[in-house]
C-alpha cells in the first residue's frame, strides 16, 4: 500500500475513533452534566450564582440527599405575624436558587415561608449530573423531612417549579403526599420528547435514533433511567391541587406539552393558565400583576389562613 493511501486510512480511522468516543462518552454528558466545560465555553455562562440571599432575610439550609450528595437551600420566613404555608421553589436547568430572591421576598410579605433549593449539580449543591426528576424527586422528600423536623406544618407545604423545576415538581407530587399543592410553570412531558425538541431548537435537526442512543448512554453514565423522567406519567398519580402555567409563544417547550400534562393530571382541582405572548423565560414579566394575583389566590385557597 502506498504511503499516501496508508496515511488517508489512518486519518479516516482516527476520525471514526474520535466520533465513536465522542458519541459513547462525551456527547451524552452534555445532556446531564450541568457544569460541562464545553457548554460553559459555548454559552459564555458559568452557571454560578452571581448574587446571593441577604442573611437578614433568612438562613441557609444544607442537608444530605438520600445518596450522600450535599444540597443547598435558603429559607425565607414569613414576615407576617402568622404563616400561611411553606413553598418550595425549584429553578430551571442550569439555574440557581438565587433566581428566586424576588419571589421569596414577595411570598414572605404575603405570609409564606419560601424555601429556594439548588437542585443537585446546580449552584451550591454538589453532584455532577441532572437526572430530570428521577433522583431529584427523592431530594424533595428529604427536604420535606428536614422542614417538618423544624416544626413546619406538613399540611401546607407546596411546590412552585419552573421548567426543569416544574418537571421535578410534578414527579415529586406524584410520590409525595406531604406536598399539598403545586404551581407548575413551562415544563415538558417527558425527557425523550424534550431532548429531541432541544436538539432541533439548537442544532436545527431531529433524529430520534441518535437522540435515544445519547439518552441511553447518558442514563448509564449518570445512573438513571431516562424513561422514568416523565412528568406526564406522574400527572396520572397527582391528586393534589395544581395550577399549571405556560406561555403561548414558548419555542423551547411547546405549550402543547402543558396541555397534555394538564389533561392527564388526576386531580379534580386543577387550573390551566396560558400566558398570552409569553415565551419560555418571561412568564412572570408578561403575566405581570394579574398572574401573581392569580397565583396568590391559588395559594390562599390551599393553605391555612388565620381568621
PDB file of C-alpha atoms in Angstrom:
ATOM      1  CA  UNK A   1       0.000   0.000   0.000  1.00  0.00           C
ATOM      2  CA  UNK A   2       1.308   3.419  -0.948  1.00  0.00           C
ATOM      3  CA  UNK A   3       2.263   5.704   1.966  1.00  0.00           C
ATOM      4  CA  UNK A   4      -0.257   8.376   0.987  1.00  0.00           C
ATOM      5  CA  UNK A   5      -3.073   5.798   0.945  1.00  0.00           C
ATOM      6  CA  UNK A   6      -1.949   4.449   4.285  1.00  0.00           C
ATOM      7  CA  UNK A   7      -1.968   7.987   5.698  1.00  0.00           C
ATOM      8  CA  UNK A   8      -5.532   8.576   4.458  1.00  0.00           C
ATOM      9  CA  UNK A   9      -6.695   5.341   6.052  1.00  0.00           C
ATOM     10  CA  UNK A  10      -5.072   6.316   9.367  1.00  0.00           C
ATOM     11  CA  UNK A  11      -6.736   9.722   9.234  1.00  0.00           C
ATOM     12  CA  UNK A  12     -10.117   8.162   8.443  1.00  0.00           C
ATOM     13  CA  UNK A  13      -9.774   5.587  11.218  1.00  0.00           C
ATOM     14  CA  UNK A  14      -8.716   8.292  13.652  1.00  0.00           C
ATOM     15  CA  UNK A  15     -11.732  10.403  12.747  1.00  0.00           C
ATOM     16  CA  UNK A  16     -14.033   7.412  13.181  1.00  0.00           C
ATOM     17  CA  UNK A  17     -12.468   6.656  16.556  1.00  0.00           C
ATOM     18  CA  UNK A  18     -12.897  10.259  17.717  1.00  0.00           C
ATOM     19  CA  UNK A  19     -16.536  10.223  16.579  1.00  0.00           C
ATOM     20  CA  UNK A  20     -17.153   6.929  18.366  1.00  0.00           C
ATOM     21  CA  UNK A  21     -15.562   8.102  21.599  1.00  0.00           C
ATOM     22  CA  UNK A  22     -17.481  11.374  21.402  1.00  0.00           C
ATOM     23  CA  UNK A  23     -20.789   9.582  20.863  1.00  0.00           C
ATOM     24  CA  UNK A  24     -20.038   6.998  23.521  1.00  0.00           C
ATOM     25  CA  UNK A  25     -18.586   9.080  26.304  1.00  0.00           C
ATOM     26  CA  UNK A  26     -18.684  12.837  25.810  1.00  0.00           C
ATOM     27  CA  UNK A  27     -21.829  13.847  23.908  1.00  0.00           C
ATOM     28  CA  UNK A  28     -24.131  12.079  26.420  1.00  0.00           C
ATOM     29  CA  UNK A  29     -22.531  14.053  29.248  1.00  0.00           C
ATOM     30  CA  UNK A  30     -23.598  17.314  27.619  1.00  0.00           C
ATOM     31  CA  UNK A  31     -27.194  16.297  28.388  1.00  0.00           C
ATOM     32  CA  UNK A  32     -26.730  15.637  32.087  1.00  0.00           C
ATOM     33  CA  UNK A  33     -23.572  17.461  33.215  1.00  0.00           C
ATOM     34  CA  UNK A  34     -24.713  20.893  34.338  1.00  0.00           C
ATOM     35  CA  UNK A  35     -21.271  22.473  34.625  1.00  0.00           C
ATOM     36  CA  UNK A  36     -19.924  20.808  31.496  1.00  0.00           C
ATOM     37  CA  UNK A  37     -16.931  22.881  30.291  1.00  0.00           C
ATOM     38  CA  UNK A  38     -17.940  22.720  26.619  1.00  0.00           C
ATOM     39  CA  UNK A  39     -21.387  24.192  27.329  1.00  0.00           C
ATOM     40  CA  UNK A  40     -19.838  26.856  29.558  1.00  0.00           C
ATOM     41  CA  UNK A  41     -17.393  27.801  26.796  1.00  0.00           C
ATOM     42  CA  UNK A  42     -20.060  27.865  24.072  1.00  0.00           C
ATOM     43  CA  UNK A  43     -22.625  29.862  26.049  1.00  0.00           C
ATOM     44  CA  UNK A  44     -20.186  32.048  27.940  1.00  0.00           C
ATOM     45  CA  UNK A  45     -22.077  31.331  31.169  1.00  0.00           C
ATOM     46  CA  UNK A  46     -20.598  29.713  34.251  1.00  0.00           C
ATOM     47  CA  UNK A  47     -23.997  28.969  35.815  1.00  0.00           C
ATOM     48  CA  UNK A  48     -22.791  30.004  39.230  1.00  0.00           C
ATOM     49  CA  UNK A  49     -24.837  32.307  41.446  1.00  0.00           C
ATOM     50  CA  UNK A  50     -23.862  35.939  40.843  1.00  0.00           C
ATOM     51  CA  UNK A  51     -25.954  37.339  43.660  1.00  0.00           C
ATOM     52  CA  UNK A  52     -26.927  35.856  46.982  1.00  0.00           C
ATOM     53  CA  UNK A  53     -29.694  35.992  49.548  1.00  0.00           C
ATOM     54  CA  UNK A  54     -29.182  38.640  52.201  1.00  0.00           C
ATOM     55  CA  UNK A  55     -28.577  36.981  55.582  1.00  0.00           C
ATOM     56  CA  UNK A  56     -31.105  39.286  57.241  1.00  0.00           C
ATOM     57  CA  UNK A  57     -33.938  37.765  55.173  1.00  0.00           C
ATOM     58  CA  UNK A  58     -33.476  34.180  56.329  1.00  0.00           C
ATOM     59  CA  UNK A  59     -30.898  31.448  56.695  1.00  0.00           C
ATOM     60  CA  UNK A  60     -29.264  28.677  54.633  1.00  0.00           C
ATOM     61  CA  UNK A  61     -30.440  25.089  54.827  1.00  0.00           C
ATOM     62  CA  UNK A  62     -27.841  22.465  53.981  1.00  0.00           C
ATOM     63  CA  UNK A  63     -28.702  18.774  54.032  1.00  0.00           C
ATOM     64  CA  UNK A  64     -27.750  15.406  52.595  1.00  0.00           C
ATOM     65  CA  UNK A  65     -29.641  13.722  49.769  1.00  0.00           C
ATOM     66  CA  UNK A  66     -30.510  10.039  50.022  1.00  0.00           C
ATOM     67  CA  UNK A  67     -27.300   9.163  48.137  1.00  0.00           C
ATOM     68  CA  UNK A  68     -24.978  11.454  50.075  1.00  0.00           C
ATOM     69  CA  UNK A  69     -24.990  14.444  47.724  1.00  0.00           C
ATOM     70  CA  UNK A  70     -24.961  17.726  49.669  1.00  0.00           C
ATOM     71  CA  UNK A  71     -27.866  20.028  48.829  1.00  0.00           C
ATOM     72  CA  UNK A  72     -28.096  23.757  49.424  1.00  0.00           C
ATOM     73  CA  UNK A  73     -31.281  25.740  50.069  1.00  0.00           C
ATOM     74  CA  UNK A  74     -32.248  29.080  51.579  1.00  0.00           C
ATOM     75  CA  UNK A  75     -35.183  29.547  53.965  1.00  0.00           C
ATOM     76  CA  UNK A  76     -37.000  32.891  53.899  1.00  0.00           C
ATOM     77  CA  UNK A  77     -39.520  33.188  56.729  1.00  0.00           C
ATOM     78  CA  UNK A  78     -42.946  34.799  56.607  1.00  0.00           C
ATOM     79  CA  UNK A  79     -42.863  38.482  57.545  1.00  0.00           C
ATOM     80  CA  UNK A  80     -46.405  38.350  58.868  1.00  0.00           C
ATOM     81  CA  UNK A  81     -47.379  37.518  62.443  1.00  0.00           C
ATOM     82  CA  UNK A  82     -48.693  34.224  61.047  1.00  0.00           C
ATOM     83  CA  UNK A  83     -47.545  31.732  58.458  1.00  0.00           C
ATOM     84  CA  UNK A  84     -49.997  30.575  55.815  1.00  0.00           C
ATOM     85  CA  UNK A  85     -47.757  27.889  54.349  1.00  0.00           C
ATOM     86  CA  UNK A  86     -44.302  26.960  53.099  1.00  0.00           C
ATOM     87  CA  UNK A  87     -43.443  26.976  49.381  1.00  0.00           C
ATOM     88  CA  UNK A  88     -40.503  25.000  47.940  1.00  0.00           C
ATOM     89  CA  UNK A  89     -39.106  26.874  44.919  1.00  0.00           C
ATOM     90  CA  UNK A  90     -37.477  24.884  42.088  1.00  0.00           C
ATOM     91  CA  UNK A  91     -35.460  26.589  39.338  1.00  0.00           C
ATOM     92  CA  UNK A  92     -34.930  25.621  35.697  1.00  0.00           C
ATOM     93  CA  UNK A  93     -31.966  23.771  34.195  1.00  0.00           C
ATOM     94  CA  UNK A  94     -28.615  25.456  34.827  1.00  0.00           C
ATOM     95  CA  UNK A  95     -30.337  27.905  37.141  1.00  0.00           C
ATOM     96  CA  UNK A  96     -29.775  28.521  40.836  1.00  0.00           C
ATOM     97  CA  UNK A  97     -31.864  29.245  43.901  1.00  0.00           C
ATOM     98  CA  UNK A  98     -30.857  32.917  43.677  1.00  0.00           C
ATOM     99  CA  UNK A  99     -33.283  33.250  40.763  1.00  0.00           C
ATOM    100  CA  UNK A 100     -35.991  33.181  43.436  1.00  0.00           C
ATOM    101  CA  UNK A 101     -34.752  36.079  45.573  1.00  0.00           C
ATOM    102  CA  UNK A 102     -37.571  38.411  44.381  1.00  0.00           C
ATOM    103  CA  UNK A 103     -40.257  35.706  44.621  1.00  0.00           C
ATOM    104  CA  UNK A 104     -39.076  34.685  48.097  1.00  0.00           C
ATOM    105  CA  UNK A 105     -39.434  38.304  49.192  1.00  0.00           C
ATOM    106  CA  UNK A 106     -42.903  38.544  47.640  1.00  0.00           C
ATOM    107  CA  UNK A 107     -44.080  35.339  49.304  1.00  0.00           C
ATOM    108  CA  UNK A 108     -42.619  36.400  52.641  1.00  0.00           C
ATOM    109  CA  UNK A 109     -44.619  39.649  52.583  1.00  0.00           C
ATOM    110  CA  UNK A 110     -47.762  37.632  51.822  1.00  0.00           C
ATOM    111  CA  UNK A 111     -47.260  35.440  54.872  1.00  0.00           C
ATOM    112  CA  UNK A 112     -45.482  32.424  53.359  1.00  0.00           C
ATOM    113  CA  UNK A 113     -42.193  30.760  54.117  1.00  0.00           C
ATOM    114  CA  UNK A 114     -40.159  30.291  50.932  1.00  0.00           C
ATOM    115  CA  UNK A 115     -37.507  27.588  50.513  1.00  0.00           C
ATOM    116  CA  UNK A 116     -35.383  28.095  47.386  1.00  0.00           C
ATOM    117  CA  UNK A 117     -33.395  24.960  46.516  1.00  0.00           C
ATOM    118  CA  UNK A 118     -30.320  24.432  44.366  1.00  0.00           C
ATOM    119  CA  UNK A 119     -31.129  21.166  42.591  1.00  0.00           C
ATOM    120  CA  UNK A 120     -28.402  18.531  42.612  1.00  0.00           C
ATOM    121  CA  UNK A 121     -25.420  19.522  40.434  1.00  0.00           C
ATOM    122  CA  UNK A 122     -26.672  23.128  40.386  1.00  0.00           C
ATOM    123  CA  UNK A 123     -25.473  26.202  42.250  1.00  0.00           C
ATOM    124  CA  UNK A 124     -24.017  25.385  45.654  1.00  0.00           C
ATOM    125  CA  UNK A 125     -25.361  21.831  45.709  1.00  0.00           C
ATOM    126  CA  UNK A 126     -22.884  19.084  44.915  1.00  0.00           C
ATOM    127  CA  UNK A 127     -23.183  16.312  42.360  1.00  0.00           C
ATOM    128  CA  UNK A 128     -22.324  16.147  38.671  1.00  0.00           C
ATOM    129  CA  UNK A 129     -25.435  15.001  36.840  1.00  0.00           C
ATOM    130  CA  UNK A 130     -29.012  16.233  36.461  1.00  0.00           C
ATOM    131  CA  UNK A 131     -31.487  13.344  36.203  1.00  0.00           C
ATOM    132  CA  UNK A 132     -34.518  15.473  35.243  1.00  0.00           C
ATOM    133  CA  UNK A 133     -36.588  14.497  38.255  1.00  0.00           C
ATOM    134  CA  UNK A 134     -35.724  10.820  38.680  1.00  0.00           C
ATOM    135  CA  UNK A 135     -33.398  11.401  41.646  1.00  0.00           C
ATOM    136  CA  UNK A 136     -34.449  14.983  42.346  1.00  0.00           C
ATOM    137  CA  UNK A 137     -37.930  13.961  43.477  1.00  0.00           C
ATOM    138  CA  UNK A 138     -36.318  11.962  46.273  1.00  0.00           C
ATOM    139  CA  UNK A 139     -34.299  15.049  47.221  1.00  0.00           C
ATOM    140  CA  UNK A 140     -37.589  16.898  47.707  1.00  0.00           C
ATOM    141  CA  UNK A 141     -38.735  14.237  50.171  1.00  0.00           C
ATOM    142  CA  UNK A 142     -35.516  14.693  52.168  1.00  0.00           C
ATOM    143  CA  UNK A 143     -36.099  18.459  52.200  1.00  0.00           C
ATOM    144  CA  UNK A 144     -39.643  17.941  53.468  1.00  0.00           C
ATOM    145  CA  UNK A 145     -38.286  15.667  56.217  1.00  0.00           C
ATOM    146  CA  UNK A 146     -35.968  18.490  57.257  1.00  0.00           C
ATOM    147  CA  UNK A 147     -38.710  21.138  57.201  1.00  0.00           C
ATOM    148  CA  UNK A 148     -41.052  19.010  59.306  1.00  0.00           C
ATOM    149  CA  UNK A 149     -38.234  18.364  61.805  1.00  0.00           C
ATOM    150  CA  UNK A 150     -38.044  22.154  62.184  1.00  0.00           C
ATOM    151  CA  UNK A 151     -41.733  22.416  63.029  1.00  0.00           C
ATOM    152  CA  UNK A 152     -43.182  23.221  59.588  1.00  0.00           C
ATOM    153  CA  UNK A 153     -46.801  22.113  59.147  1.00  0.00           C
ATOM    154  CA  UNK A 154     -46.755  19.328  56.542  1.00  0.00           C
ATOM    155  CA  UNK A 155     -50.339  20.100  55.531  1.00  0.00           C
ATOM    156  CA  UNK A 156     -49.357  23.449  53.996  1.00  0.00           C
ATOM    157  CA  UNK A 157     -46.148  22.599  52.123  1.00  0.00           C
ATOM    158  CA  UNK A 158     -46.359  23.385  48.416  1.00  0.00           C
ATOM    159  CA  UNK A 159     -44.180  23.393  45.289  1.00  0.00           C
ATOM    160  CA  UNK A 160     -43.537  26.208  42.812  1.00  0.00           C
ATOM    161  CA  UNK A 161     -41.394  24.981  39.914  1.00  0.00           C
ATOM    162  CA  UNK A 162     -40.264  26.425  36.608  1.00  0.00           C
ATOM    163  CA  UNK A 163     -39.254  24.422  33.512  1.00  0.00           C
ATOM    164  CA  UNK A 164     -36.988  21.634  34.850  1.00  0.00           C
ATOM    165  CA  UNK A 165     -38.199  22.629  38.322  1.00  0.00           C
ATOM    166  CA  UNK A 166     -41.773  22.143  37.135  1.00  0.00           C
ATOM    167  CA  UNK A 167     -40.919  18.655  35.874  1.00  0.00           C
ATOM    168  CA  UNK A 168     -39.310  17.821  39.212  1.00  0.00           C
ATOM    169  CA  UNK A 169     -42.324  19.270  40.999  1.00  0.00           C
ATOM    170  CA  UNK A 170     -44.826  17.103  39.121  1.00  0.00           C
ATOM    171  CA  UNK A 171     -42.776  13.958  39.712  1.00  0.00           C
ATOM    172  CA  UNK A 172     -42.363  14.822  43.389  1.00  0.00           C
ATOM    173  CA  UNK A 173     -46.100  15.451  43.828  1.00  0.00           C
ATOM    174  CA  UNK A 174     -46.890  12.035  42.349  1.00  0.00           C
ATOM    175  CA  UNK A 175     -44.858  10.223  45.005  1.00  0.00           C
ATOM    176  CA  UNK A 176     -45.020  12.601  47.970  1.00  0.00           C
ATOM    177  CA  UNK A 177     -48.427  13.025  49.684  1.00  0.00           C
ATOM    178  CA  UNK A 178     -46.929  15.643  52.015  1.00  0.00           C
ATOM    179  CA  UNK A 179     -46.898  18.114  49.113  1.00  0.00           C
ATOM    180  CA  UNK A 180     -50.288  19.779  49.444  1.00  0.00           C
ATOM    181  CA  UNK A 181     -50.398  21.719  46.138  1.00  0.00           C
ATOM    182  CA  UNK A 182     -48.254  22.896  43.252  1.00  0.00           C
ATOM    183  CA  UNK A 183     -47.715  25.775  40.837  1.00  0.00           C
ATOM    184  CA  UNK A 184     -46.026  24.394  37.719  1.00  0.00           C
ATOM    185  CA  UNK A 185     -44.681  26.686  35.006  1.00  0.00           C
ATOM    186  CA  UNK A 186     -43.426  25.978  31.478  1.00  0.00           C
ATOM    187  CA  UNK A 187     -42.453  22.327  31.745  1.00  0.00           C
ATOM    188  CA  UNK A 188     -42.181  19.314  29.426  1.00  0.00           C
ATOM    189  CA  UNK A 189     -43.999  15.991  29.181  1.00  0.00           C
ATOM    190  CA  UNK A 190     -41.075  13.519  29.033  1.00  0.00           C
ATOM    191  CA  UNK A 191     -37.304  13.592  28.646  1.00  0.00           C
ATOM    192  CA  UNK A 192     -37.161  11.833  25.268  1.00  0.00           C
ATOM    193  CA  UNK A 193     -39.509  14.308  23.591  1.00  0.00           C
ATOM    194  CA  UNK A 194     -37.913  17.443  25.010  1.00  0.00           C
ATOM    195  CA  UNK A 195     -34.366  16.286  24.236  1.00  0.00           C
ATOM    196  CA  UNK A 196     -35.356  15.797  20.582  1.00  0.00           C
ATOM    197  CA  UNK A 197     -37.006  19.228  20.622  1.00  0.00           C
ATOM    198  CA  UNK A 198     -33.941  20.899  22.120  1.00  0.00           C
ATOM    199  CA  UNK A 199     -31.645  19.370  19.529  1.00  0.00           C
ATOM    200  CA  UNK A 200     -33.954  20.698  16.852  1.00  0.00           C
ATOM    201  CA  UNK A 201     -34.100  24.118  18.553  1.00  0.00           C
ATOM    202  CA  UNK A 202     -30.323  24.475  18.962  1.00  0.00           C
ATOM    203  CA  UNK A 203     -28.900  22.339  16.133  1.00  0.00           C
ATOM    204  CA  UNK A 204     -31.709  22.531  13.582  1.00  0.00           C
ATOM    205  CA  UNK A 205     -32.379  18.803  13.229  1.00  0.00           C
ATOM    206  CA  UNK A 206     -34.221  15.881  14.808  1.00  0.00           C
ATOM    207  CA  UNK A 207     -33.020  12.285  14.783  1.00  0.00           C
ATOM    208  CA  UNK A 208     -34.826  10.062  17.266  1.00  0.00           C
ATOM    209  CA  UNK A 209     -32.448   7.118  16.839  1.00  0.00           C
ATOM    210  CA  UNK A 210     -29.424   9.336  17.516  1.00  0.00           C
ATOM    211  CA  UNK A 211     -31.042  11.162  20.440  1.00  0.00           C
ATOM    212  CA  UNK A 212     -32.395   7.988  22.023  1.00  0.00           C
ATOM    213  CA  UNK A 213     -28.918   6.450  21.814  1.00  0.00           C
ATOM    214  CA  UNK A 214     -27.405   9.511  23.515  1.00  0.00           C
ATOM    215  CA  UNK A 215     -30.075   9.372  26.230  1.00  0.00           C
ATOM    216  CA  UNK A 216     -29.419   5.687  26.811  1.00  0.00           C
ATOM    217  CA  UNK A 217     -25.707   6.389  27.232  1.00  0.00           C
ATOM    218  CA  UNK A 218     -26.418   9.460  29.393  1.00  0.00           C
ATOM    219  CA  UNK A 219     -28.582   7.342  31.667  1.00  0.00           C
ATOM    220  CA  UNK A 220     -25.827   4.777  32.130  1.00  0.00           C
ATOM    221  CA  UNK A 221     -23.220   7.438  32.835  1.00  0.00           C
ATOM    222  CA  UNK A 222     -25.477   9.341  35.263  1.00  0.00           C
ATOM    223  CA  UNK A 223     -27.021   6.183  36.766  1.00  0.00           C
ATOM    224  CA  UNK A 224     -30.710   6.730  35.983  1.00  0.00           C
ATOM    225  CA  UNK A 225     -33.348   5.524  33.548  1.00  0.00           C
ATOM    226  CA  UNK A 226     -34.244   8.382  31.156  1.00  0.00           C
ATOM    227  CA  UNK A 227     -37.658   6.826  30.522  1.00  0.00           C
ATOM    228  CA  UNK A 228     -38.531   7.432  34.169  1.00  0.00           C
ATOM    229  CA  UNK A 229     -38.103  11.195  33.690  1.00  0.00           C
ATOM    230  CA  UNK A 230     -41.731  11.509  32.638  1.00  0.00           C
ATOM    231  CA  UNK A 231     -43.893  14.274  34.120  1.00  0.00           C
ATOM    232  CA  UNK A 232     -46.870  13.128  32.046  1.00  0.00           C
ATOM    233  CA  UNK A 233     -46.725   9.711  33.700  1.00  0.00           C
ATOM    234  CA  UNK A 234     -46.501  11.387  37.091  1.00  0.00           C
ATOM    235  CA  UNK A 235     -49.566  13.526  36.301  1.00  0.00           C
ATOM    236  CA  UNK A 236     -51.753  10.410  36.317  1.00  0.00           C
ATOM    237  CA  UNK A 237     -50.946   9.947  40.018  1.00  0.00           C
ATOM    238  CA  UNK A 238     -51.347  13.555  41.161  1.00  0.00           C
ATOM    239  CA  UNK A 239     -54.434  14.182  43.274  1.00  0.00           C
ATOM    240  CA  UNK A 240     -53.335  17.480  44.867  1.00  0.00           C
ATOM    241  CA  UNK A 241     -54.497  20.877  43.562  1.00  0.00           C
ATOM    242  CA  UNK A 242     -52.371  22.126  40.654  1.00  0.00           C
ATOM    243  CA  UNK A 243     -52.051  25.479  38.897  1.00  0.00           C
ATOM    244  CA  UNK A 244     -50.425  24.818  35.509  1.00  0.00           C
ATOM    245  CA  UNK A 245     -48.980  27.786  33.605  1.00  0.00           C
ATOM    246  CA  UNK A 246     -47.368  28.132  30.169  1.00  0.00           C
ATOM    247  CA  UNK A 247     -46.536  30.899  27.705  1.00  0.00           C
ATOM    248  CA  UNK A 248     -48.323  30.716  24.350  1.00  0.00           C
ATOM    249  CA  UNK A 249     -45.154  31.821  22.488  1.00  0.00           C
ATOM    250  CA  UNK A 250     -42.779  29.350  24.175  1.00  0.00           C
ATOM    251  CA  UNK A 251     -40.464  27.938  21.467  1.00  0.00           C
ATOM    252  CA  UNK A 252     -38.252  25.951  23.847  1.00  0.00           C
ATOM    253  CA  UNK A 253     -41.011  23.878  25.419  1.00  0.00           C
ATOM    254  CA  UNK A 254     -44.218  23.814  23.394  1.00  0.00           C
ATOM    255  CA  UNK A 255     -47.449  24.756  25.128  1.00  0.00           C
ATOM    256  CA  UNK A 256     -48.871  21.522  23.690  1.00  0.00           C
ATOM    257  CA  UNK A 257     -46.902  19.643  26.372  1.00  0.00           C
ATOM    258  CA  UNK A 258     -48.564  21.695  29.112  1.00  0.00           C
ATOM    259  CA  UNK A 259     -51.972  20.862  27.662  1.00  0.00           C
ATOM    260  CA  UNK A 260     -51.112  17.152  27.597  1.00  0.00           C
ATOM    261  CA  UNK A 261     -49.862  17.235  31.180  1.00  0.00           C
ATOM    262  CA  UNK A 262     -52.970  19.103  32.299  1.00  0.00           C
ATOM    263  CA  UNK A 263     -55.240  16.582  30.610  1.00  0.00           C
ATOM    264  CA  UNK A 264     -53.566  13.707  32.448  1.00  0.00           C
ATOM    265  CA  UNK A 265     -53.492  15.251  35.936  1.00  0.00           C
ATOM    266  CA  UNK A 266     -55.774  13.084  38.044  1.00  0.00           C
ATOM    267  CA  UNK A 267     -56.708  15.856  40.464  1.00  0.00           C
ATOM    268  CA  UNK A 268     -60.209  17.281  40.265  1.00  0.00           C
ATOM    269  CA  UNK A 269     -58.788  20.612  41.471  1.00  0.00           C
ATOM    270  CA  UNK A 270     -56.665  21.825  38.599  1.00  0.00           C
ATOM    271  CA  UNK A 271     -56.399  25.062  36.601  1.00  0.00           C
ATOM    272  CA  UNK A 272     -54.551  25.810  33.370  1.00  0.00           C
ATOM    273  CA  UNK A 273     -53.463  29.369  32.585  1.00  0.00           C
ATOM    274  CA  UNK A 274     -51.945  30.226  29.191  1.00  0.00           C
ATOM    275  CA  UNK A 275     -49.940  33.452  29.379  1.00  0.00           C
ATOM    276  CA  UNK A 276     -50.646  35.128  26.052  1.00  0.00           C
ATOM    277  CA  UNK A 277     -47.482  36.164  24.213  1.00  0.00           C
ATOM    278  CA  UNK A 278     -45.072  34.865  26.863  1.00  0.00           C
ATOM    279  CA  UNK A 279     -42.046  32.812  25.862  1.00  0.00           C
ATOM    280  CA  UNK A 280     -40.099  30.347  27.994  1.00  0.00           C
ATOM    281  CA  UNK A 281     -38.272  32.975  30.036  1.00  0.00           C
ATOM    282  CA  UNK A 282     -40.707  35.831  30.610  1.00  0.00           C
ATOM    283  CA  UNK A 283     -43.909  34.311  32.005  1.00  0.00           C
ATOM    284  CA  UNK A 284     -43.613  36.485  35.127  1.00  0.00           C
ATOM    285  CA  UNK A 285     -42.919  39.661  33.158  1.00  0.00           C
ATOM    286  CA  UNK A 286     -45.696  39.181  30.603  1.00  0.00           C
ATOM    287  CA  UNK A 287     -48.167  37.780  33.107  1.00  0.00           C
ATOM    288  CA  UNK A 288     -47.393  40.658  35.430  1.00  0.00           C
ATOM    289  CA  UNK A 289     -49.543  41.673  38.374  1.00  0.00           C
ATOM    290  CA  UNK A 290     -52.574  39.771  37.101  1.00  0.00           C
ATOM    291  CA  UNK A 291     -50.668  36.487  37.043  1.00  0.00           C
ATOM    292  CA  UNK A 292     -49.178  36.924  40.513  1.00  0.00           C
ATOM    293  CA  UNK A 293     -52.607  37.814  41.862  1.00  0.00           C
ATOM    294  CA  UNK A 294     -53.982  34.581  40.387  1.00  0.00           C
ATOM    295  CA  UNK A 295     -51.111  32.652  41.966  1.00  0.00           C
ATOM    296  CA  UNK A 296     -51.793  34.345  45.315  1.00  0.00           C
ATOM    297  CA  UNK A 297     -55.476  33.408  45.180  1.00  0.00           C
ATOM    298  CA  UNK A 298     -54.482  29.811  44.398  1.00  0.00           C
ATOM    299  CA  UNK A 299     -52.050  29.688  47.318  1.00  0.00           C
ATOM    300  CA  UNK A 300     -54.518  31.242  49.742  1.00  0.00           C
ATOM    301  CA  UNK A 301     -57.177  28.729  48.770  1.00  0.00           C
ATOM    302  CA  UNK A 302     -54.960  25.770  49.629  1.00  0.00           C
ATOM    303  CA  UNK A 303     -53.184  26.924  52.784  1.00  0.00           C
ATOM    304  CA  UNK A 304     -54.176  27.693  56.339  1.00  0.00           C
ATOM    305  CA  UNK A 305     -55.211  31.347  56.565  1.00  0.00           C
ATOM    306  CA  UNK A 306     -55.683  32.644  60.138  1.00  0.00           C
ATOM    307  CA  UNK A 307     -59.007  34.337  60.842  1.00  0.00           C
TER     308      UNK A 307
END
